[in-house]
Coordinates of C-alpha atoms in Angstrom, one line a residue:
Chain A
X13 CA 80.2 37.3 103.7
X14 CA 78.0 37.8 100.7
X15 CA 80.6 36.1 98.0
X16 CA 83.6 38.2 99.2
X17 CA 87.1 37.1 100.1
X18 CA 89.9 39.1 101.1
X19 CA 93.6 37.5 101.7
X20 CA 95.6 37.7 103.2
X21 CA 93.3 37.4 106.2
X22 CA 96.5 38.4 108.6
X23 CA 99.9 39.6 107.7
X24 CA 102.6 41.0 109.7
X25 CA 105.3 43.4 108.2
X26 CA 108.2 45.8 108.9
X27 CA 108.1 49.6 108.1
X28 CA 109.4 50.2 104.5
X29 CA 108.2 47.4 103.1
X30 CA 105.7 47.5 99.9
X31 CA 102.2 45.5 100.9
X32 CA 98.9 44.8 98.7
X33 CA 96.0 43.3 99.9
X34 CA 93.8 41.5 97.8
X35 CA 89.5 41.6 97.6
X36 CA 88.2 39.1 95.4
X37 CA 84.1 39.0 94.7
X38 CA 82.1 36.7 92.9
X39 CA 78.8 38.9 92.4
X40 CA 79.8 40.7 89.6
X41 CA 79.0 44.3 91.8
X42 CA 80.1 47.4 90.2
X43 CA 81.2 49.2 93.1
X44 CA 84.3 48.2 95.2
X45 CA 85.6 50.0 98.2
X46 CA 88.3 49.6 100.9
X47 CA 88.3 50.9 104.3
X48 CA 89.8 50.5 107.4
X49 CA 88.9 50.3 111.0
X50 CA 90.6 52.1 114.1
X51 CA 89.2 51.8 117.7
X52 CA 87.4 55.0 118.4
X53 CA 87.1 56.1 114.9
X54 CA 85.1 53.6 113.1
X55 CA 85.0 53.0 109.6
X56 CA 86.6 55.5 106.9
X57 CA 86.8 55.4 103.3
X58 CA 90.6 55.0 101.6
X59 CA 89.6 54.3 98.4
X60 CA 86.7 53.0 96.1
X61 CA 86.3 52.1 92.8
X62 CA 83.2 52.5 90.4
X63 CA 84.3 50.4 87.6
X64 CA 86.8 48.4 86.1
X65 CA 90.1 51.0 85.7
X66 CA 87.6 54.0 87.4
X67 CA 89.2 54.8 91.3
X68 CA 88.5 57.8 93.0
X69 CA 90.1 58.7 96.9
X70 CA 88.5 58.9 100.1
X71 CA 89.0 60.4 102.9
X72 CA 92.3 58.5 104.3
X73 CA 93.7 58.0 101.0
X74 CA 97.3 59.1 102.1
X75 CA 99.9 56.3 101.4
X76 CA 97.7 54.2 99.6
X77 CA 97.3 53.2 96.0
X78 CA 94.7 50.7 94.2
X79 CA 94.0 49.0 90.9
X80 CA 91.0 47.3 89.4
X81 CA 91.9 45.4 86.3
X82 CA 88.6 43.3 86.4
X83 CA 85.4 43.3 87.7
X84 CA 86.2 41.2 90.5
X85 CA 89.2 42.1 92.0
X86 CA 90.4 45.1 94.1
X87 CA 94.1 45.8 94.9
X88 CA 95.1 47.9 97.8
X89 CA 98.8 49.0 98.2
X90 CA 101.3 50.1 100.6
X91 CA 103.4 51.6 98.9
X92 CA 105.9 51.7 102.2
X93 CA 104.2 50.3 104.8
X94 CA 104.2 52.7 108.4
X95 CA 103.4 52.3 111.9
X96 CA 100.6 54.0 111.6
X97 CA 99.0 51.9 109.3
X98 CA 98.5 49.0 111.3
X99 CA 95.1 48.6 111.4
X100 CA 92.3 46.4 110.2
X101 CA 91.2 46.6 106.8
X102 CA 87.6 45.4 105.0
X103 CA 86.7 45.1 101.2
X104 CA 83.0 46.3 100.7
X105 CA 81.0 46.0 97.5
X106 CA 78.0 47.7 96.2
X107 CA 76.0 46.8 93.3
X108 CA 75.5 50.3 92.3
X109 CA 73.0 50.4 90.4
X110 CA 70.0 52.1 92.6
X111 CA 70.5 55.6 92.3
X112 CA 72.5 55.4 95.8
X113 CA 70.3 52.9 97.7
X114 CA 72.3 50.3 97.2
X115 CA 73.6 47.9 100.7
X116 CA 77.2 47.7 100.9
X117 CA 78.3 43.8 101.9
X118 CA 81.6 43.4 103.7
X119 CA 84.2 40.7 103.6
X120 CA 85.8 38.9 106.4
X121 CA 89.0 42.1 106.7
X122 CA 92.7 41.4 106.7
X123 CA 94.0 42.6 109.9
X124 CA 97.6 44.3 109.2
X125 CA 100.9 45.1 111.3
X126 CA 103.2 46.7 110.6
X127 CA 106.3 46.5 113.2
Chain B
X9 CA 79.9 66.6 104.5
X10 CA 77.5 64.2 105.5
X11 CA 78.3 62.6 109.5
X12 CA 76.8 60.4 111.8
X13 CA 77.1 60.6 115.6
X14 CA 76.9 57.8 118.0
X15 CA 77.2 59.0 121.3
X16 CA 77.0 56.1 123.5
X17 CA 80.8 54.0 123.4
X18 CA 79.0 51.3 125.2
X19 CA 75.5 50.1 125.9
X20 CA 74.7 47.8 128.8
X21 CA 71.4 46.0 128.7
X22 CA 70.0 43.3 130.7
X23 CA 68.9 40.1 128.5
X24 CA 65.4 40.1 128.1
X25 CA 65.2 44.0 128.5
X26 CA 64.2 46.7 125.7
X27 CA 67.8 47.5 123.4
X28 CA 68.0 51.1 121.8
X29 CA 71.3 52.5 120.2
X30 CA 71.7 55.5 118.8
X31 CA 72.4 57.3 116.4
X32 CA 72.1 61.3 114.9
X33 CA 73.7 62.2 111.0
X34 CA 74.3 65.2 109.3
X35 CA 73.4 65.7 105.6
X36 CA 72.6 67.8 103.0
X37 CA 69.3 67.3 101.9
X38 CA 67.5 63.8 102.8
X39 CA 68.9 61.0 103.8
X40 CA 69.7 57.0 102.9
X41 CA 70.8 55.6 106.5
X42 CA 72.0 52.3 107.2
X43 CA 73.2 49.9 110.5
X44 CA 75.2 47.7 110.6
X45 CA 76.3 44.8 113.0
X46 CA 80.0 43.4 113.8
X47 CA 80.9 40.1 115.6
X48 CA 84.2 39.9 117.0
X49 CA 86.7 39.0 114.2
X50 CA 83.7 39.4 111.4
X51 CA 83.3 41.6 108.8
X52 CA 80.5 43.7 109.1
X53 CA 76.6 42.3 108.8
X54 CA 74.0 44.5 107.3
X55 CA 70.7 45.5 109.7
X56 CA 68.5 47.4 107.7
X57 CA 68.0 50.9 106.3
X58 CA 65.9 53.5 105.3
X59 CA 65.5 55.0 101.9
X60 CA 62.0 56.4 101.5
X61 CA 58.5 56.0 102.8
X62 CA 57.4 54.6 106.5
X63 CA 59.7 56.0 109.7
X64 CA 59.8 52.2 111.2
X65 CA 61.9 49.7 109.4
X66 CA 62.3 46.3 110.2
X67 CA 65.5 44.1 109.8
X68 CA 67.3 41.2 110.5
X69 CA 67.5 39.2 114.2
X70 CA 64.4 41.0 115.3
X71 CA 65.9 44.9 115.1
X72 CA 64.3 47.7 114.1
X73 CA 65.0 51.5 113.4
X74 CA 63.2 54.6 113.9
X75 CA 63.6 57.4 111.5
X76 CA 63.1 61.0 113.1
X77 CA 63.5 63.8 110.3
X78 CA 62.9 66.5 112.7
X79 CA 65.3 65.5 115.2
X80 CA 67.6 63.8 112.9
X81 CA 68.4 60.5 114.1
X82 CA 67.9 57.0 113.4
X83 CA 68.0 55.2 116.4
X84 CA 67.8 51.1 116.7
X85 CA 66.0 49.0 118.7
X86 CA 65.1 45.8 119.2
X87 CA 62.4 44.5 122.6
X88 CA 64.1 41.8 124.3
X89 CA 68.0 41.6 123.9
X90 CA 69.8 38.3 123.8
X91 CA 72.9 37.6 124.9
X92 CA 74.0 36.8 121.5
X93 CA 73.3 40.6 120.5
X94 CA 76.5 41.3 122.3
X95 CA 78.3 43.1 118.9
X96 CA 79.4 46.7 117.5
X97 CA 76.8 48.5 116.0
X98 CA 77.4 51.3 113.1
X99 CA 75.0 53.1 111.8
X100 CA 75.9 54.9 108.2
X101 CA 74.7 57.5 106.2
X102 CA 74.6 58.7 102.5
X103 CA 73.0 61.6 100.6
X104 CA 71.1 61.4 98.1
X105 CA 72.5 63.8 95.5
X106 CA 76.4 62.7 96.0
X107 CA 77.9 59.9 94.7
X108 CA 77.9 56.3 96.5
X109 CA 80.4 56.9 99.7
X110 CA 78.8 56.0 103.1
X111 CA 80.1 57.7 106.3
X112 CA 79.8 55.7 109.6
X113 CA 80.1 56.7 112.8
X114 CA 82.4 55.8 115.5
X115 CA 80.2 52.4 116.7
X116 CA 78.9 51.0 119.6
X117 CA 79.6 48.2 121.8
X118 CA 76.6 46.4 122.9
X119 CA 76.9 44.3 126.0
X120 CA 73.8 42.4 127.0
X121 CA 74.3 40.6 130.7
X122 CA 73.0 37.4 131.6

């Protein structure tokens, strides 16, 4: 999983509650990016970030927050966890460097409940 | 907006037999297009992808994609399928003249039968 690791790797939780997921990288990429995946809808964008401190929203950015403080890690929060956002969630990384040609790599996801 | 359709929720092929998914995209202006592959409880494995230059690109595990600009699609394909091929398949797709996000489609479950 191309030097990626995401934790917790499951985690189970009750609506309200505050949760962060954590993406960790060791290739020194400067583009990070978190998503999540829903049967029948694929992959979509929450958030990604281009740099340490520089975050910018994607397309299901509602009820989510993240930080970047260094190069190699990502923070995703709940800020108060809903139903709705059980799901499965995957880091990605992009070196970002190639004028856009750049392969994203995945990590291993953190699949998320929320009761 | 750039978009990627995948119209097939599930592909049955019989091992040994030729494996095409596919997969359309939307964009402005011309594209960077990307598949990926997904095991059950994995992340998701990079394929291949097209960028510039020849229509056929060759990737990993013996797949292949075709790149159509005319009918916009970007199918993959691989001979003989293997049971071991059984997987989700997404293909992706970025513009050129945007900034780094990639839009995937909704996938596609592969099922290859003994």
């Amino acid at each position: 999983d191309a030097g990626i690791t995401q934790s917790p790797r499951h985690k189970v939780t009750e609506t309200g509650t505050p949760v962060t997921l954590r993406c960790h990288q060791t290739e020194n990429h400067r583009y990070m990016y978190w998503y999540r995946q829903d049967p029948g809808h694929g992959l979509r964008l929450i958030h990604y970030s281009y740099g340490v401190k520089d975050t910018d929203k994607g397309e299901v950015s509602d009820g989510y927050s993240v930080s970047r403080s260094k190069t190699e890690d990502f923070l995703l929060t709940l800020e108060s966890a809903t139903s709705s956002q059980t799901s499965v969630y995957f880091c990605a990384i992009s070196a970002g460097d190639t004028g856009g040609t750049d392969t994203q790599y995945f990590g291993p996801g953190t699949r998320l409940t929320v009761l | 907006a750039q978009s990627v359709a995948q119209p097939e929720d599930q592909v049955n092929v019989a091992e040994g037999n030729p494996l095409t998914v596919k997969c359309t995209y939307s964009v402005s202006g011309n594209p960077y297009l990307f598949w990926y592959v997904q095991y059950p409880n994995r992340g998701l494995q990079f394929l291949l992808k097209y960028i510039t230059g020849d229509n056929l690109v060759k990737g990993s595990y013996g797949f292949e994609a075709e790149f159509n600009k005319s009918q916009t699609s970007f199918h993959l394909k691989k001979p003989s399928a293997l049971v071991s091929d059984s997987a989700l398949y997404f293909c992706a797709v970025r513009d050129r003249y945007g900034n780094n996000r990639l839009a995937f489609g909704k996938g596609n479950q592969v099922v290859v039968i003994p």
